[in-house]
Tab-separated table of C-alpha atoms in Angstrom:
chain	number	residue	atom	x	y	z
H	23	UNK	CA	5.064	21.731	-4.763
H	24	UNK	CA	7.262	20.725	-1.349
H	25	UNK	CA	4.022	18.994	-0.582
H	26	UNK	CA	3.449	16.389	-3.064
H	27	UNK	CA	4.519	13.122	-1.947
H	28	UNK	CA	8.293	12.954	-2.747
H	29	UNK	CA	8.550	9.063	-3.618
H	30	UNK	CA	5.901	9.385	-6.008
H	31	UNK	CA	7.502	12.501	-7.714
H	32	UNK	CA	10.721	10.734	-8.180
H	33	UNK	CA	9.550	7.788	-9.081
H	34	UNK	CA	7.067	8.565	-11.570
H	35	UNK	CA	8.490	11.971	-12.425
H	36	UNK	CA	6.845	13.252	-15.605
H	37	UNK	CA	4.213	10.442	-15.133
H	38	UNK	CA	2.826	11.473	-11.507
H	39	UNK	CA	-0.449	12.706	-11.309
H	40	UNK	CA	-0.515	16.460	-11.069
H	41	UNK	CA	-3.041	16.851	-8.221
H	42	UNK	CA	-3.534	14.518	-5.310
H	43	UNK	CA	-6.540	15.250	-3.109
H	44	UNK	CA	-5.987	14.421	0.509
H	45	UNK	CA	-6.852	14.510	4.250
H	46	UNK	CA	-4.920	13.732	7.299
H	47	UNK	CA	-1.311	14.361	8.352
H	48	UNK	CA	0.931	14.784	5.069
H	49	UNK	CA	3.944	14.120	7.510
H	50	UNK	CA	3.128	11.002	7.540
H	51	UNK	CA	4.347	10.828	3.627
H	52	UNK	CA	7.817	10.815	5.096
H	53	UNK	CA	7.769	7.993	6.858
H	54	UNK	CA	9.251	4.804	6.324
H	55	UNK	CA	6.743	2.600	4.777
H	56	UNK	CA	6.105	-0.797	3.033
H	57	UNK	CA	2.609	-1.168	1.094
H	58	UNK	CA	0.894	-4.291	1.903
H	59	UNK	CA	-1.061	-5.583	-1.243
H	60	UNK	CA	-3.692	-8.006	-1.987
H	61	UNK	CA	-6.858	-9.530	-3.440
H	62	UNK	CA	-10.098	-8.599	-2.297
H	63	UNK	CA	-11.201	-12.345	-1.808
H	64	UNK	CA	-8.322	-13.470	0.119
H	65	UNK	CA	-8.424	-16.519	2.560
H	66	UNK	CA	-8.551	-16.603	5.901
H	67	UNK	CA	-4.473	-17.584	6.395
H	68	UNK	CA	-3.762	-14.377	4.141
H	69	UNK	CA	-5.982	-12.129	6.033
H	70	UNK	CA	-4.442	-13.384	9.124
H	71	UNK	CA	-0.818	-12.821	7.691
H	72	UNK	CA	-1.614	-9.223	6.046
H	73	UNK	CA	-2.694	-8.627	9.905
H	74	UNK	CA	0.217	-10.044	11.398
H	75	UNK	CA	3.059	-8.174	8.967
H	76	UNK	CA	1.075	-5.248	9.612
H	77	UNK	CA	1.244	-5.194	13.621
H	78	UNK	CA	5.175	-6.115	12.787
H	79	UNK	CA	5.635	-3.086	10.816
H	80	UNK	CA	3.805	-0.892	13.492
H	81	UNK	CA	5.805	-2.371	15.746
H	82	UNK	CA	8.785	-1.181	13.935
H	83	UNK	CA	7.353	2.313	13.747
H	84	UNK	CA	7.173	1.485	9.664
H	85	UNK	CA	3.772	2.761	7.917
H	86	UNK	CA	1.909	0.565	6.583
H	87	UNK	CA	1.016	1.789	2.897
H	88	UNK	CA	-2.579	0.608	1.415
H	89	UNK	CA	-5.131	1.077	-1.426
H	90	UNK	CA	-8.116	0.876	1.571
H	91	UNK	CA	-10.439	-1.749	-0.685
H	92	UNK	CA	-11.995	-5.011	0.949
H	93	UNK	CA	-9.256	-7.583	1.914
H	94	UNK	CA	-6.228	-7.832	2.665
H	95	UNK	CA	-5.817	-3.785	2.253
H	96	UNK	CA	-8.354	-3.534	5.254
H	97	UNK	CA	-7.038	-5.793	7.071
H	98	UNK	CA	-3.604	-4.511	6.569
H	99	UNK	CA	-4.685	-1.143	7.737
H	100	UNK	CA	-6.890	-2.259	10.554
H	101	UNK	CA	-4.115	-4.391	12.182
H	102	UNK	CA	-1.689	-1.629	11.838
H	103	UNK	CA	-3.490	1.504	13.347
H	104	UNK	CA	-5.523	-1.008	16.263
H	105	UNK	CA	-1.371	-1.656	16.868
H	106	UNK	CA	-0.827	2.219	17.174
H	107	UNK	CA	1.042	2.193	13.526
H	108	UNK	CA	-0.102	4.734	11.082
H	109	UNK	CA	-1.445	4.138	7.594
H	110	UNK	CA	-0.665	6.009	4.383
H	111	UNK	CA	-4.219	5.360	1.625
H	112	UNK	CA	-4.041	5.732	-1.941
H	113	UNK	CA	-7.848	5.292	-2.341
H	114	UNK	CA	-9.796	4.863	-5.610
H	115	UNK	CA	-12.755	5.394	-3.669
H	116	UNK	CA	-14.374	8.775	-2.675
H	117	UNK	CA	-12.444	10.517	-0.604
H	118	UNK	CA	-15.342	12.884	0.635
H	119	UNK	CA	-17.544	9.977	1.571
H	120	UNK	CA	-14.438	7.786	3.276
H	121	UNK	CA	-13.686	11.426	5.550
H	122	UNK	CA	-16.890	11.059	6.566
H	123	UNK	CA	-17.227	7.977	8.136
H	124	UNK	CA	-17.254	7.837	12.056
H	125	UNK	CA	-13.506	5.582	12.030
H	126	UNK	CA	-12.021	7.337	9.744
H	127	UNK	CA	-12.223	10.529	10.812
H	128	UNK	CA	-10.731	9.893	14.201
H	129	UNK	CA	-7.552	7.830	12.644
H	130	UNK	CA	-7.555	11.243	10.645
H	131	UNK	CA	-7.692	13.490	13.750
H	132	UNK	CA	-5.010	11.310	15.888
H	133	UNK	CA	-2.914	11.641	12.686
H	134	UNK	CA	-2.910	7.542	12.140
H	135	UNK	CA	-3.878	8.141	8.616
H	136	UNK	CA	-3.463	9.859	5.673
H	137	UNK	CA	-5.913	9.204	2.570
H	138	UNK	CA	-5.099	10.625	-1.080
H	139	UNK	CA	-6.160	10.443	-4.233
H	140	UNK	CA	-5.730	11.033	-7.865
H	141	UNK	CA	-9.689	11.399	-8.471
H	142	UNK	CA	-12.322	13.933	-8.000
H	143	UNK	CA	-12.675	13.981	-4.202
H	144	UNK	CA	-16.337	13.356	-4.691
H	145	UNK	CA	-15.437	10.492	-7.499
H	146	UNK	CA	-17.022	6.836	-7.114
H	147	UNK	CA	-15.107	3.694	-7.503
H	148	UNK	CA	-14.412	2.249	-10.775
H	149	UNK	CA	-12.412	-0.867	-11.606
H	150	UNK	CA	-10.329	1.980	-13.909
H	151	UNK	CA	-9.779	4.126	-11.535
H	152	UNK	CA	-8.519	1.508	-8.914
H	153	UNK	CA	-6.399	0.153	-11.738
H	154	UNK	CA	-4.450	3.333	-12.546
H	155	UNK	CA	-4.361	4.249	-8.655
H	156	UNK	CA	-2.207	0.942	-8.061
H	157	UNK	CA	1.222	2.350	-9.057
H	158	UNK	CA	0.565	5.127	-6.746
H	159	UNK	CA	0.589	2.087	-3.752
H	160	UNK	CA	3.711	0.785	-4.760
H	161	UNK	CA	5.734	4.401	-5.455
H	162	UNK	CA	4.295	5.888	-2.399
H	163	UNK	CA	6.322	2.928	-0.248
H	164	UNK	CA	9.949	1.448	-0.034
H	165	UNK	CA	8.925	-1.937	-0.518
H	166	UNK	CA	6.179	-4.155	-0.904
H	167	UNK	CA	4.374	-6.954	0.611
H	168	UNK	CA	2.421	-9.342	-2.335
H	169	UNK	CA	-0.062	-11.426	0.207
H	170	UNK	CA	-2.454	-12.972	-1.858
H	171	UNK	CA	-2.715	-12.545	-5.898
H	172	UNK	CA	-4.730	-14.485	-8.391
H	173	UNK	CA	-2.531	-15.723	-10.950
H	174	UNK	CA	-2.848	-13.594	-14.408
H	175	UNK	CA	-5.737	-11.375	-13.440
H	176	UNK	CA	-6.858	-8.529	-11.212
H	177	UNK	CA	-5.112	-5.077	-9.620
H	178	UNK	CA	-2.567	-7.009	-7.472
H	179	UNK	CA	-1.335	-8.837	-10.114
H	180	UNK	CA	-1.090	-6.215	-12.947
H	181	UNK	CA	0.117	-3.557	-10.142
H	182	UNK	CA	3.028	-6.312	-8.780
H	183	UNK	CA	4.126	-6.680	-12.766
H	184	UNK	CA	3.858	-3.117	-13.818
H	185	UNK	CA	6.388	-2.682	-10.371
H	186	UNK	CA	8.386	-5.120	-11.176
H	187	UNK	CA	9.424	-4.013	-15.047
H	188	UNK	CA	9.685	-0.975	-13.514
H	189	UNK	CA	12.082	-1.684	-11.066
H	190	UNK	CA	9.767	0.942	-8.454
H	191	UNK	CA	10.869	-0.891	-5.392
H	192	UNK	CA	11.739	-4.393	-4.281
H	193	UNK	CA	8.918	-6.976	-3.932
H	194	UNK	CA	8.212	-9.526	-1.296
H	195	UNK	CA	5.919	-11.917	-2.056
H	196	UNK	CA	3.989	-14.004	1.347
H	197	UNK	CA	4.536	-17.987	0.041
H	198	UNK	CA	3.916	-19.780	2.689
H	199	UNK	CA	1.720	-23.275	3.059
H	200	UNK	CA	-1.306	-21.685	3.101
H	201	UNK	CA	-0.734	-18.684	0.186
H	202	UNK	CA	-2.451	-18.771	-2.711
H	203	UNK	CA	-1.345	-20.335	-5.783
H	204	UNK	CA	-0.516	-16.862	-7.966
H	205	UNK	CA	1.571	-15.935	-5.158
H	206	UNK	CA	4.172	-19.094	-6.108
H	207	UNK	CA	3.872	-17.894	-9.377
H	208	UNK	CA	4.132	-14.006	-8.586
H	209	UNK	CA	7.236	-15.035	-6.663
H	210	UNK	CA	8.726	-16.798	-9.228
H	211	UNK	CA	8.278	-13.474	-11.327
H	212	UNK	CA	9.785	-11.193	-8.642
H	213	UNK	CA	12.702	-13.675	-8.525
H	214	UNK	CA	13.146	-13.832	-12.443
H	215	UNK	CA	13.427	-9.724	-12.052
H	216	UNK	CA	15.844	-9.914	-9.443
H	217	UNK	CA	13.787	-8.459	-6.918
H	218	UNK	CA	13.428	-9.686	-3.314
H	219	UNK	CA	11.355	-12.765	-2.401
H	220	UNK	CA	11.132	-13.359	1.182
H	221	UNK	CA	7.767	-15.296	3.223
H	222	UNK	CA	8.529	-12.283	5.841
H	223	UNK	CA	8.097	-8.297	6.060
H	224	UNK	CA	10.748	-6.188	4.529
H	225	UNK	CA	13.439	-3.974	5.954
H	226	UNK	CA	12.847	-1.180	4.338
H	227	UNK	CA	15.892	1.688	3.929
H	228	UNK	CA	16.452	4.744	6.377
H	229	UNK	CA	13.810	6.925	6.586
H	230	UNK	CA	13.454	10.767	5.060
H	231	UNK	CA	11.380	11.472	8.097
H	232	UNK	CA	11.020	9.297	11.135
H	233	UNK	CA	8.170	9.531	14.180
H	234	UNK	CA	9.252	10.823	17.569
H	235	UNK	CA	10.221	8.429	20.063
């Protein structure tokens, strides 16, 4: 299918999921994009830098690529489309229940957004589901932004690993002052693999499809 999301088909190949649901613009799946990734119970200073990388990226008419969940992903994706950026979701949620909400659905209609998913569109949220969804995050961008990650547990952790043996796309991992300890460790990981560790957002390569000026 010319549709399906071509990072995710080359990346994955025999692996992608054969059915994503969405809504929104699918041209937005061409853009250049860099996911930015992180824990659900992130401090304030990583909130505040998932926010600022995000209005960077906007700036740099580069979509901002997100799994939608509490945290730094909503903060990520608020900064970005308040900053007239656009936002590419690979939700674990439901997707009938998230096109329903009042926000959403005008980022949808202004074609700001795009939400898929590998689920059921009427699916709930299980800590599976999000699990397995993670690699779609990281394939469906050029690069990726670690800002917070606990140390040995949870999806940003496991989904920064899995990307990193991999070899999906490069890695930058957010280590300054303030960044949580598994982020010094994460970025001692991404280093190890010979992927790139920077405290800044990525430059990401030319794009397959690029917004109008």
């Amino acid at each position: 299918d010319d549709a399906y999301p071509t990072r995710i088909k080359q990346r994955l190949s025999l692996k992608a999921p054969p059915v994503l649901f969405g809504s929104g613009a699918r041209e937005l799946l061409g853009e250049r994009a860099v996911a930015v990734v992180g824990s659900r119970d992130a401090n304030d200073a990583a909130l505040n830098a998932a926010r600022a990388i995000a209005e960077q990226l906007a700036r740099e008419r580069v979509a901002v690529v997100s799994g939608g969940a509490r945290g730094v992903d909503r903060a990520g994706m608020d900064a970005a489309t308040r900053s007239g950026g656009v936002v590419v979701g690979f939700v674990a949620d439901s997707l009938t229940r998230l096109t329903q909400q009042p926000e959403t659905r005008r980022l949808l209609v202004d074609e700001q957004l795009v939400l898929l998913t590998p689920f059921a569109p009427d699916a709930r949220f299980t800590v599976g589901n999000a699990m397995s969804r993670n690699k779609l995050i990281y394939c469906g961008a050029d690069a990726a932004v670690v800002v917070a990650t606990t140390q040995g547990s949870g999806g940003t952790w496991s989904g920064a690993i899995e990307t990193l043996r991999s070899r999906w796309v490069p890695i930058w991992v957010w280590v300054q002052e303030a960044a949580p300890a598994g982020n010094r460790s994460r970025s001692r990981e991404a280093s190890s693999k010979r992927h790139l560790v920077s405290p800044g957002p990525a430059r990401v390569p030319a794009p397959t499809a690029r917004r109008g000026a």
